[in-house]
Amino acid sequence: MKPFLLLATRDDDEAADDEYRGFLEAGGLDPSELQRLRLEATPLPAIDLDDYSGVIVGGSPFNASDAPATKTAVQSRVERELGTLIDEIIERDYPFFGACYGIGLLTSHLGGVVDDSFPETAGPTRVSLTADGEADQLFGGLDGDFDAFVGHKEACALLPQGAVLLASGERCPVQAFRIGDNVYATQFHPELSLASMLTRIRIYRDNGYFAPDAYGDVVELIRGSDVTEPAALVRAFVRRFARE
């Protein structure tokens, strides 16, 4: 099988490794089947998409909606490089899965609106499939309503032209969409297990995803949650697009 490619941007080693492990486990992949490039550490090399089964972009400390003047040189480079790759992905309708930062990046690059209108505190949230989601080849295998882990300061407020809304939520209207037949993005994190979510909030507890004095409450909310359905989405993506 040609490997999938995870394009990561987390500069904390523990968080980066946990994210990689999360996609491996959720997708039923071994390390030879998921190549990782950490773009916060090194520029994106020349990528031949024909060498891979698909591309995954995970979460990030970056926010796509940050004002250009406030973005670091690294963030600006990463978004420039990923933007060029996204152009080719969209042109070819190439298999792509963007989670959290991935949906923000895809939305903003394709002319949609990403802003701070619909943030969600770190923890579980309820996600509901739309009729298009229920009919979709990936999302159609999920329960119509399920819990997923989130934690974001920005979200898609206006879909890019041509996007098909696949899932929504009460606190965040755009939880997932599709472009063409093969390009997917979710606001929620399908790779996160309960243990990984606890790791994530510990690492980023001072990054504004919840009030500083609410850490204990957030931990208890996560521990009492039942989030298992989203991982099936990663497995479905792998099964559908894995190729020799």
PDB file of C-alpha atoms in Angstrom:
ATOM      1  CA  MET A   1       0.000   0.000   0.000  1.00  0.00           C
ATOM      2  CA  LYS A   2       1.181   3.506  -0.772  1.00  0.00           C
ATOM      3  CA  PRO A   3       1.454   5.414   2.530  1.00  0.00           C
ATOM      4  CA  PHE A   4      -0.758   8.241   3.623  1.00  0.00           C
ATOM      5  CA  LEU A   5       0.974  11.557   4.375  1.00  0.00           C
ATOM      6  CA  LEU A   6       0.381  13.442   7.631  1.00  0.00           C
ATOM      7  CA  LEU A   7       1.372  17.105   7.421  1.00  0.00           C
ATOM      8  CA  ALA A   8       1.811  18.253  11.024  1.00  0.00           C
ATOM      9  CA  THR A   9       2.543  21.657  12.544  1.00  0.00           C
ATOM     10  CA  ARG A  10       2.741  21.106  16.321  1.00  0.00           C
ATOM     11  CA  ASP A  11       6.011  22.345  17.832  1.00  0.00           C
ATOM     12  CA  ASP A  12       5.536  20.429  21.097  1.00  0.00           C
ATOM     13  CA  ASP A  13       7.094  16.985  20.653  1.00  0.00           C
ATOM     14  CA  GLU A  14       4.698  15.208  23.010  1.00  0.00           C
ATOM     15  CA  ALA A  15       1.647  16.700  21.315  1.00  0.00           C
ATOM     16  CA  ALA A  16       3.044  16.006  17.849  1.00  0.00           C
ATOM     17  CA  ASP A  17       3.836  12.378  18.660  1.00  0.00           C
ATOM     18  CA  ASP A  18       0.467  11.852  20.323  1.00  0.00           C
ATOM     19  CA  GLU A  19      -1.321  13.236  17.255  1.00  0.00           C
ATOM     20  CA  TYR A  20       0.666  10.905  14.992  1.00  0.00           C
ATOM     21  CA  ARG A  21      -0.134   7.936  17.212  1.00  0.00           C
ATOM     22  CA  GLY A  22      -3.797   8.936  17.208  1.00  0.00           C
ATOM     23  CA  PHE A  23      -4.056   8.828  13.423  1.00  0.00           C
ATOM     24  CA  LEU A  24      -2.157   5.543  13.322  1.00  0.00           C
ATOM     25  CA  GLU A  25      -4.522   3.899  15.804  1.00  0.00           C
ATOM     26  CA  ALA A  26      -7.728   5.410  14.444  1.00  0.00           C
ATOM     27  CA  GLY A  27      -6.792   4.472  10.895  1.00  0.00           C
ATOM     28  CA  GLY A  28      -5.519   0.994  11.728  1.00  0.00           C
ATOM     29  CA  LEU A  29      -2.186   1.960  10.192  1.00  0.00           C
ATOM     30  CA  ASP A  30       1.376   1.037  11.034  1.00  0.00           C
ATOM     31  CA  PRO A  31       4.203   3.608  10.791  1.00  0.00           C
ATOM     32  CA  SER A  32       5.207   2.441   7.309  1.00  0.00           C
ATOM     33  CA  GLU A  33       1.698   3.339   6.148  1.00  0.00           C
ATOM     34  CA  LEU A  34       1.614   6.886   7.536  1.00  0.00           C
ATOM     35  CA  GLN A  35       4.529   9.154   6.721  1.00  0.00           C
ATOM     36  CA  ARG A  36       4.773  12.307   8.818  1.00  0.00           C
ATOM     37  CA  LEU A  37       6.306  15.660   7.936  1.00  0.00           C
ATOM     38  CA  ARG A  38       6.556  18.288  10.674  1.00  0.00           C
ATOM     39  CA  LEU A  39       6.257  21.543   8.783  1.00  0.00           C
ATOM     40  CA  GLU A  40       6.879  23.737  11.813  1.00  0.00           C
ATOM     41  CA  ALA A  41      10.419  22.324  11.857  1.00  0.00           C
ATOM     42  CA  THR A  42      11.330  22.155   8.184  1.00  0.00           C
ATOM     43  CA  PRO A  43       9.997  23.471   4.866  1.00  0.00           C
ATOM     44  CA  LEU A  44       7.700  21.250   2.851  1.00  0.00           C
ATOM     45  CA  PRO A  45       9.788  19.332   0.305  1.00  0.00           C
ATOM     46  CA  ALA A  46       8.604  18.670  -3.221  1.00  0.00           C
ATOM     47  CA  ILE A  47       5.621  16.326  -2.922  1.00  0.00           C
ATOM     48  CA  ASP A  48       4.540  13.932  -5.681  1.00  0.00           C
ATOM     49  CA  LEU A  49       0.965  13.090  -4.735  1.00  0.00           C
ATOM     50  CA  ASP A  50       1.162   9.932  -6.834  1.00  0.00           C
ATOM     51  CA  ASP A  51       3.525   8.507  -4.188  1.00  0.00           C
ATOM     52  CA  TYR A  52       0.754   8.538  -1.562  1.00  0.00           C
ATOM     53  CA  SER A  53      -2.736   7.214  -0.940  1.00  0.00           C
ATOM     54  CA  GLY A  54      -3.927  10.507   0.545  1.00  0.00           C
ATOM     55  CA  VAL A  55      -2.983  13.583   2.587  1.00  0.00           C
ATOM     56  CA  ILE A  56      -4.003  14.378   6.174  1.00  0.00           C
ATOM     57  CA  VAL A  57      -3.596  17.752   7.893  1.00  0.00           C
ATOM     58  CA  GLY A  58      -4.131  17.694  11.661  1.00  0.00           C
ATOM     59  CA  GLY A  59      -4.608  20.353  14.313  1.00  0.00           C
ATOM     60  CA  SER A  60      -2.218  23.146  15.174  1.00  0.00           C
ATOM     61  CA  PRO A  61      -1.464  26.000  17.555  1.00  0.00           C
ATOM     62  CA  PHE A  62      -1.821  28.158  14.424  1.00  0.00           C
ATOM     63  CA  ASN A  63      -5.122  29.858  13.583  1.00  0.00           C
ATOM     64  CA  ALA A  64      -5.900  30.335   9.911  1.00  0.00           C
ATOM     65  CA  SER A  65      -7.894  33.489  10.712  1.00  0.00           C
ATOM     66  CA  ASP A  66      -5.014  35.279  12.437  1.00  0.00           C
ATOM     67  CA  ALA A  67      -4.295  38.686  10.905  1.00  0.00           C
ATOM     68  CA  PRO A  68      -1.386  38.357   8.442  1.00  0.00           C
ATOM     69  CA  ALA A  69       0.648  40.933  10.367  1.00  0.00           C
ATOM     70  CA  THR A  70       0.472  38.803  13.530  1.00  0.00           C
ATOM     71  CA  LYS A  71       1.535  35.524  11.932  1.00  0.00           C
ATOM     72  CA  THR A  72       5.068  34.341  12.548  1.00  0.00           C
ATOM     73  CA  ALA A  73       7.414  33.701   9.650  1.00  0.00           C
ATOM     74  CA  VAL A  74       6.962  29.957  10.251  1.00  0.00           C
ATOM     75  CA  GLN A  75       3.167  30.124  10.154  1.00  0.00           C
ATOM     76  CA  SER A  76       3.234  32.264   7.017  1.00  0.00           C
ATOM     77  CA  ARG A  77       5.592  29.801   5.319  1.00  0.00           C
ATOM     78  CA  VAL A  78       3.510  26.789   6.353  1.00  0.00           C
ATOM     79  CA  GLU A  79       0.291  28.314   5.042  1.00  0.00           C
ATOM     80  CA  ARG A  80       1.945  29.381   1.798  1.00  0.00           C
ATOM     81  CA  GLU A  81       3.348  25.890   1.225  1.00  0.00           C
ATOM     82  CA  LEU A  82       0.123  24.118   2.163  1.00  0.00           C
ATOM     83  CA  GLY A  83      -1.869  26.520   0.006  1.00  0.00           C
ATOM     84  CA  THR A  84       0.121  25.531  -3.064  1.00  0.00           C
ATOM     85  CA  LEU A  85      -0.413  21.853  -2.267  1.00  0.00           C
ATOM     86  CA  ILE A  86      -4.133  22.389  -1.650  1.00  0.00           C
ATOM     87  CA  ASP A  87      -4.450  23.951  -5.105  1.00  0.00           C
ATOM     88  CA  GLU A  88      -3.177  20.709  -6.648  1.00  0.00           C
ATOM     89  CA  ILE A  89      -5.344  18.597  -4.337  1.00  0.00           C
ATOM     90  CA  ILE A  90      -8.488  20.498  -5.327  1.00  0.00           C
ATOM     91  CA  GLU A  91      -7.609  20.446  -9.029  1.00  0.00           C
ATOM     92  CA  ARG A  92      -7.135  16.665  -8.931  1.00  0.00           C
ATOM     93  CA  ASP A  93      -9.892  15.967  -6.388  1.00  0.00           C
ATOM     94  CA  TYR A  94      -7.175  14.087  -4.550  1.00  0.00           C
ATOM     95  CA  PRO A  95      -7.951  12.294  -1.235  1.00  0.00           C
ATOM     96  CA  PHE A  96      -7.517  14.801   1.592  1.00  0.00           C
ATOM     97  CA  PHE A  97      -8.616  14.928   5.215  1.00  0.00           C
ATOM     98  CA  GLY A  98      -8.197  18.121   7.229  1.00  0.00           C
ATOM     99  CA  ALA A  99      -9.037  18.174  10.948  1.00  0.00           C
ATOM    100  CA  CYS A 100      -9.452  21.386  13.016  1.00  0.00           C
ATOM    101  CA  TYR A 101      -6.619  23.538  11.637  1.00  0.00           C
ATOM    102  CA  GLY A 102      -7.112  21.579   8.429  1.00  0.00           C
ATOM    103  CA  ILE A 103     -10.702  22.784   8.023  1.00  0.00           C
ATOM    104  CA  GLY A 104      -9.688  26.375   8.759  1.00  0.00           C
ATOM    105  CA  LEU A 105      -6.851  26.247   6.269  1.00  0.00           C
ATOM    106  CA  LEU A 106      -9.013  24.681   3.560  1.00  0.00           C
ATOM    107  CA  THR A 107     -11.893  27.090   4.167  1.00  0.00           C
ATOM    108  CA  SER A 108      -9.809  30.254   4.090  1.00  0.00           C
ATOM    109  CA  HIS A 109      -7.757  29.141   1.094  1.00  0.00           C
ATOM    110  CA  LEU A 110     -10.897  28.406  -0.935  1.00  0.00           C
ATOM    111  CA  GLY A 111     -12.593  31.722  -0.178  1.00  0.00           C
ATOM    112  CA  GLY A 112     -14.844  30.763   2.709  1.00  0.00           C
ATOM    113  CA  VAL A 113     -14.902  32.638   6.021  1.00  0.00           C
ATOM    114  CA  VAL A 114     -13.048  31.510   9.137  1.00  0.00           C
ATOM    115  CA  ASP A 115     -13.507  33.646  12.246  1.00  0.00           C
ATOM    116  CA  ASP A 116     -14.123  33.524  15.996  1.00  0.00           C
ATOM    117  CA  SER A 117     -17.927  33.399  15.824  1.00  0.00           C
ATOM    118  CA  PHE A 118     -18.232  29.745  16.848  1.00  0.00           C
ATOM    119  CA  PRO A 119     -15.449  28.705  19.233  1.00  0.00           C
ATOM    120  CA  GLU A 120     -15.816  25.555  21.348  1.00  0.00           C
ATOM    121  CA  THR A 121     -14.184  24.901  24.713  1.00  0.00           C
ATOM    122  CA  ALA A 122     -11.922  21.856  24.771  1.00  0.00           C
ATOM    123  CA  GLY A 123     -13.965  18.731  25.455  1.00  0.00           C
ATOM    124  CA  PRO A 124     -16.800  16.679  23.963  1.00  0.00           C
ATOM    125  CA  THR A 125     -19.466  18.172  21.711  1.00  0.00           C
ATOM    126  CA  ARG A 126     -22.529  16.753  19.968  1.00  0.00           C
ATOM    127  CA  VAL A 127     -22.287  16.371  16.186  1.00  0.00           C
ATOM    128  CA  SER A 128     -25.231  15.638  13.873  1.00  0.00           C
ATOM    129  CA  LEU A 129     -25.035  14.480  10.277  1.00  0.00           C
ATOM    130  CA  THR A 130     -26.921  16.354   7.583  1.00  0.00           C
ATOM    131  CA  ALA A 131     -28.854  14.492   4.897  1.00  0.00           C
ATOM    132  CA  ASP A 132     -25.788  14.841   2.668  1.00  0.00           C
ATOM    133  CA  GLY A 133     -23.649  13.456   5.469  1.00  0.00           C
ATOM    134  CA  GLU A 134     -25.886  10.422   5.855  1.00  0.00           C
ATOM    135  CA  ALA A 135     -25.531   9.763   2.116  1.00  0.00           C
ATOM    136  CA  ASP A 136     -21.769  10.340   2.033  1.00  0.00           C
ATOM    137  CA  GLN A 137     -19.395   7.420   1.423  1.00  0.00           C
ATOM    138  CA  LEU A 138     -17.348   8.194   4.559  1.00  0.00           C
ATOM    139  CA  PHE A 139     -19.812   9.800   6.949  1.00  0.00           C
ATOM    140  CA  GLY A 140     -22.707   7.524   6.019  1.00  0.00           C
ATOM    141  CA  GLY A 141     -21.193   4.762   8.117  1.00  0.00           C
ATOM    142  CA  LEU A 142     -21.401   6.835  11.309  1.00  0.00           C
ATOM    143  CA  ASP A 143     -24.298   7.219  13.707  1.00  0.00           C
ATOM    144  CA  GLY A 144     -26.526  10.137  12.792  1.00  0.00           C
ATOM    145  CA  ASP A 145     -25.686  11.823  16.103  1.00  0.00           C
ATOM    146  CA  PHE A 146     -22.464  11.265  18.017  1.00  0.00           C
ATOM    147  CA  ASP A 147     -20.051  12.905  20.427  1.00  0.00           C
ATOM    148  CA  ALA A 148     -16.638  14.126  19.285  1.00  0.00           C
ATOM    149  CA  PHE A 149     -13.728  15.955  20.865  1.00  0.00           C
ATOM    150  CA  VAL A 150     -13.109  19.598  19.957  1.00  0.00           C
ATOM    151  CA  GLY A 151     -11.142  22.583  21.147  1.00  0.00           C
ATOM    152  CA  HIS A 152     -10.902  25.584  18.847  1.00  0.00           C
ATOM    153  CA  LYS A 153     -10.907  29.380  18.860  1.00  0.00           C
ATOM    154  CA  GLU A 154     -11.936  29.731  15.214  1.00  0.00           C
ATOM    155  CA  ALA A 155     -14.315  27.885  12.913  1.00  0.00           C
ATOM    156  CA  CYS A 156     -15.830  27.989   9.450  1.00  0.00           C
ATOM    157  CA  ALA A 157     -18.517  30.669   9.479  1.00  0.00           C
ATOM    158  CA  LEU A 158     -19.212  30.576   5.723  1.00  0.00           C
ATOM    159  CA  LEU A 159     -18.604  27.522   3.559  1.00  0.00           C
ATOM    160  CA  PRO A 160     -16.342  27.812   0.525  1.00  0.00           C
ATOM    161  CA  GLN A 161     -18.125  27.807  -2.799  1.00  0.00           C
ATOM    162  CA  GLY A 162     -19.102  24.296  -3.808  1.00  0.00           C
ATOM    163  CA  ALA A 163     -18.663  22.796  -0.339  1.00  0.00           C
ATOM    164  CA  VAL A 164     -21.226  20.229   0.836  1.00  0.00           C
ATOM    165  CA  LEU A 165     -22.123  20.448   4.538  1.00  0.00           C
ATOM    166  CA  LEU A 166     -21.874  16.967   6.062  1.00  0.00           C
ATOM    167  CA  ALA A 167     -22.208  17.571   9.798  1.00  0.00           C
ATOM    168  CA  SER A 168     -23.243  20.347  12.150  1.00  0.00           C
ATOM    169  CA  GLY A 169     -23.577  21.106  15.856  1.00  0.00           C
ATOM    170  CA  GLU A 170     -25.528  23.412  18.129  1.00  0.00           C
ATOM    171  CA  ARG A 171     -22.465  25.437  19.139  1.00  0.00           C
ATOM    172  CA  CYS A 172     -20.659  25.218  15.798  1.00  0.00           C
ATOM    173  CA  PRO A 173     -22.807  25.054  12.644  1.00  0.00           C
ATOM    174  CA  VAL A 174     -20.051  23.663  10.398  1.00  0.00           C
ATOM    175  CA  GLN A 175     -18.556  20.493  11.834  1.00  0.00           C
ATOM    176  CA  ALA A 176     -17.651  18.870   8.517  1.00  0.00           C
ATOM    177  CA  PHE A 177     -17.837  19.437   4.784  1.00  0.00           C
ATOM    178  CA  ARG A 178     -16.699  17.912   1.510  1.00  0.00           C
ATOM    179  CA  ILE A 179     -15.293  19.488  -1.641  1.00  0.00           C
ATOM    180  CA  GLY A 180     -15.734  17.448  -4.806  1.00  0.00           C
ATOM    181  CA  ASP A 181     -15.812  13.723  -4.103  1.00  0.00           C
ATOM    182  CA  ASN A 182     -12.590  13.176  -2.165  1.00  0.00           C
ATOM    183  CA  VAL A 183     -11.641  16.290  -0.167  1.00  0.00           C
ATOM    184  CA  TYR A 184     -12.905  16.232   3.444  1.00  0.00           C
ATOM    185  CA  ALA A 185     -12.561  18.484   6.477  1.00  0.00           C
ATOM    186  CA  THR A 186     -13.819  18.321  10.048  1.00  0.00           C
ATOM    187  CA  GLN A 187     -13.849  20.828  12.881  1.00  0.00           C
ATOM    188  CA  PHE A 188     -13.719  18.010  15.423  1.00  0.00           C
ATOM    189  CA  HIS A 189     -10.707  15.755  15.996  1.00  0.00           C
ATOM    190  CA  PRO A 190     -11.513  12.202  14.820  1.00  0.00           C
ATOM    191  CA  GLU A 191      -8.091  10.919  15.908  1.00  0.00           C
ATOM    192  CA  LEU A 192      -8.514  11.778  19.597  1.00  0.00           C
ATOM    193  CA  SER A 193      -9.134   9.074  22.185  1.00  0.00           C
ATOM    194  CA  LEU A 194     -10.068   9.977  25.741  1.00  0.00           C
ATOM    195  CA  ALA A 195      -6.450   9.532  26.883  1.00  0.00           C
ATOM    196  CA  SER A 196      -5.150  11.659  24.024  1.00  0.00           C
ATOM    197  CA  MET A 197      -7.669  14.399  24.753  1.00  0.00           C
ATOM    198  CA  LEU A 198      -6.443  14.551  28.341  1.00  0.00           C
ATOM    199  CA  THR A 199      -2.859  14.758  27.061  1.00  0.00           C
ATOM    200  CA  ARG A 200      -3.812  17.519  24.650  1.00  0.00           C
ATOM    201  CA  ILE A 201      -5.490  19.739  27.250  1.00  0.00           C
ATOM    202  CA  ARG A 202      -2.617  19.248  29.692  1.00  0.00           C
ATOM    203  CA  ILE A 203      -0.110  20.430  27.093  1.00  0.00           C
ATOM    204  CA  TYR A 204      -2.244  23.340  25.899  1.00  0.00           C
ATOM    205  CA  ARG A 205      -3.899  24.292  29.186  1.00  0.00           C
ATOM    206  CA  ASP A 206      -2.530  27.853  28.977  1.00  0.00           C
ATOM    207  CA  ASN A 207      -3.300  28.379  25.280  1.00  0.00           C
ATOM    208  CA  GLY A 208      -6.814  29.772  25.686  1.00  0.00           C
ATOM    209  CA  TYR A 209      -8.932  26.718  24.844  1.00  0.00           C
ATOM    210  CA  PHE A 210     -10.665  27.014  28.224  1.00  0.00           C
ATOM    211  CA  ALA A 211     -10.537  29.310  31.261  1.00  0.00           C
ATOM    212  CA  PRO A 212      -7.364  28.709  33.308  1.00  0.00           C
ATOM    213  CA  ASP A 213      -9.318  27.972  36.482  1.00  0.00           C
ATOM    214  CA  ALA A 214     -11.597  25.489  34.684  1.00  0.00           C
ATOM    215  CA  TYR A 215      -8.939  22.836  34.051  1.00  0.00           C
ATOM    216  CA  GLY A 216     -10.255  20.422  36.696  1.00  0.00           C
ATOM    217  CA  ASP A 217     -13.815  20.726  35.424  1.00  0.00           C
ATOM    218  CA  VAL A 218     -12.694  20.126  31.840  1.00  0.00           C
ATOM    219  CA  VAL A 219     -10.781  17.014  32.911  1.00  0.00           C
ATOM    220  CA  GLU A 220     -13.844  15.619  34.666  1.00  0.00           C
ATOM    221  CA  LEU A 221     -16.088  16.374  31.683  1.00  0.00           C
ATOM    222  CA  ILE A 222     -13.706  14.542  29.356  1.00  0.00           C
ATOM    223  CA  ARG A 223     -13.346  11.575  31.707  1.00  0.00           C
ATOM    224  CA  GLY A 224     -17.115  11.222  31.840  1.00  0.00           C
ATOM    225  CA  SER A 225     -17.548  11.352  28.068  1.00  0.00           C
ATOM    226  CA  ASP A 226     -18.129   8.512  25.616  1.00  0.00           C
ATOM    227  CA  VAL A 227     -16.332   9.442  22.397  1.00  0.00           C
ATOM    228  CA  THR A 228     -15.671   6.487  20.108  1.00  0.00           C
ATOM    229  CA  GLU A 229     -17.538   7.087  16.856  1.00  0.00           C
ATOM    230  CA  PRO A 230     -15.223   9.655  15.177  1.00  0.00           C
ATOM    231  CA  ALA A 231     -12.300   7.218  14.851  1.00  0.00           C
ATOM    232  CA  ALA A 232     -14.445   5.221  12.424  1.00  0.00           C
ATOM    233  CA  LEU A 233     -14.188   8.189  10.068  1.00  0.00           C
ATOM    234  CA  VAL A 234     -10.396   7.841   9.845  1.00  0.00           C
ATOM    235  CA  ARG A 235     -10.738   4.093   9.257  1.00  0.00           C
ATOM    236  CA  ALA A 236     -13.287   4.758   6.499  1.00  0.00           C
ATOM    237  CA  PHE A 237     -10.956   7.289   4.864  1.00  0.00           C
ATOM    238  CA  VAL A 238      -8.107   4.771   4.915  1.00  0.00           C
ATOM    239  CA  ARG A 239     -10.242   1.915   3.572  1.00  0.00           C
ATOM    240  CA  ARG A 240     -11.679   3.982   0.760  1.00  0.00           C
ATOM    241  CA  PHE A 241      -8.483   5.570  -0.495  1.00  0.00           C
ATOM    242  CA  ALA A 242      -5.691   3.087   0.268  1.00  0.00           C
ATOM    243  CA  ARG A 243      -4.098   2.056  -3.015  1.00  0.00           C
ATOM    244  CA  GLU A 244      -1.215   0.021  -4.309  1.00  0.00           C
TER     245      GLU A 244
END
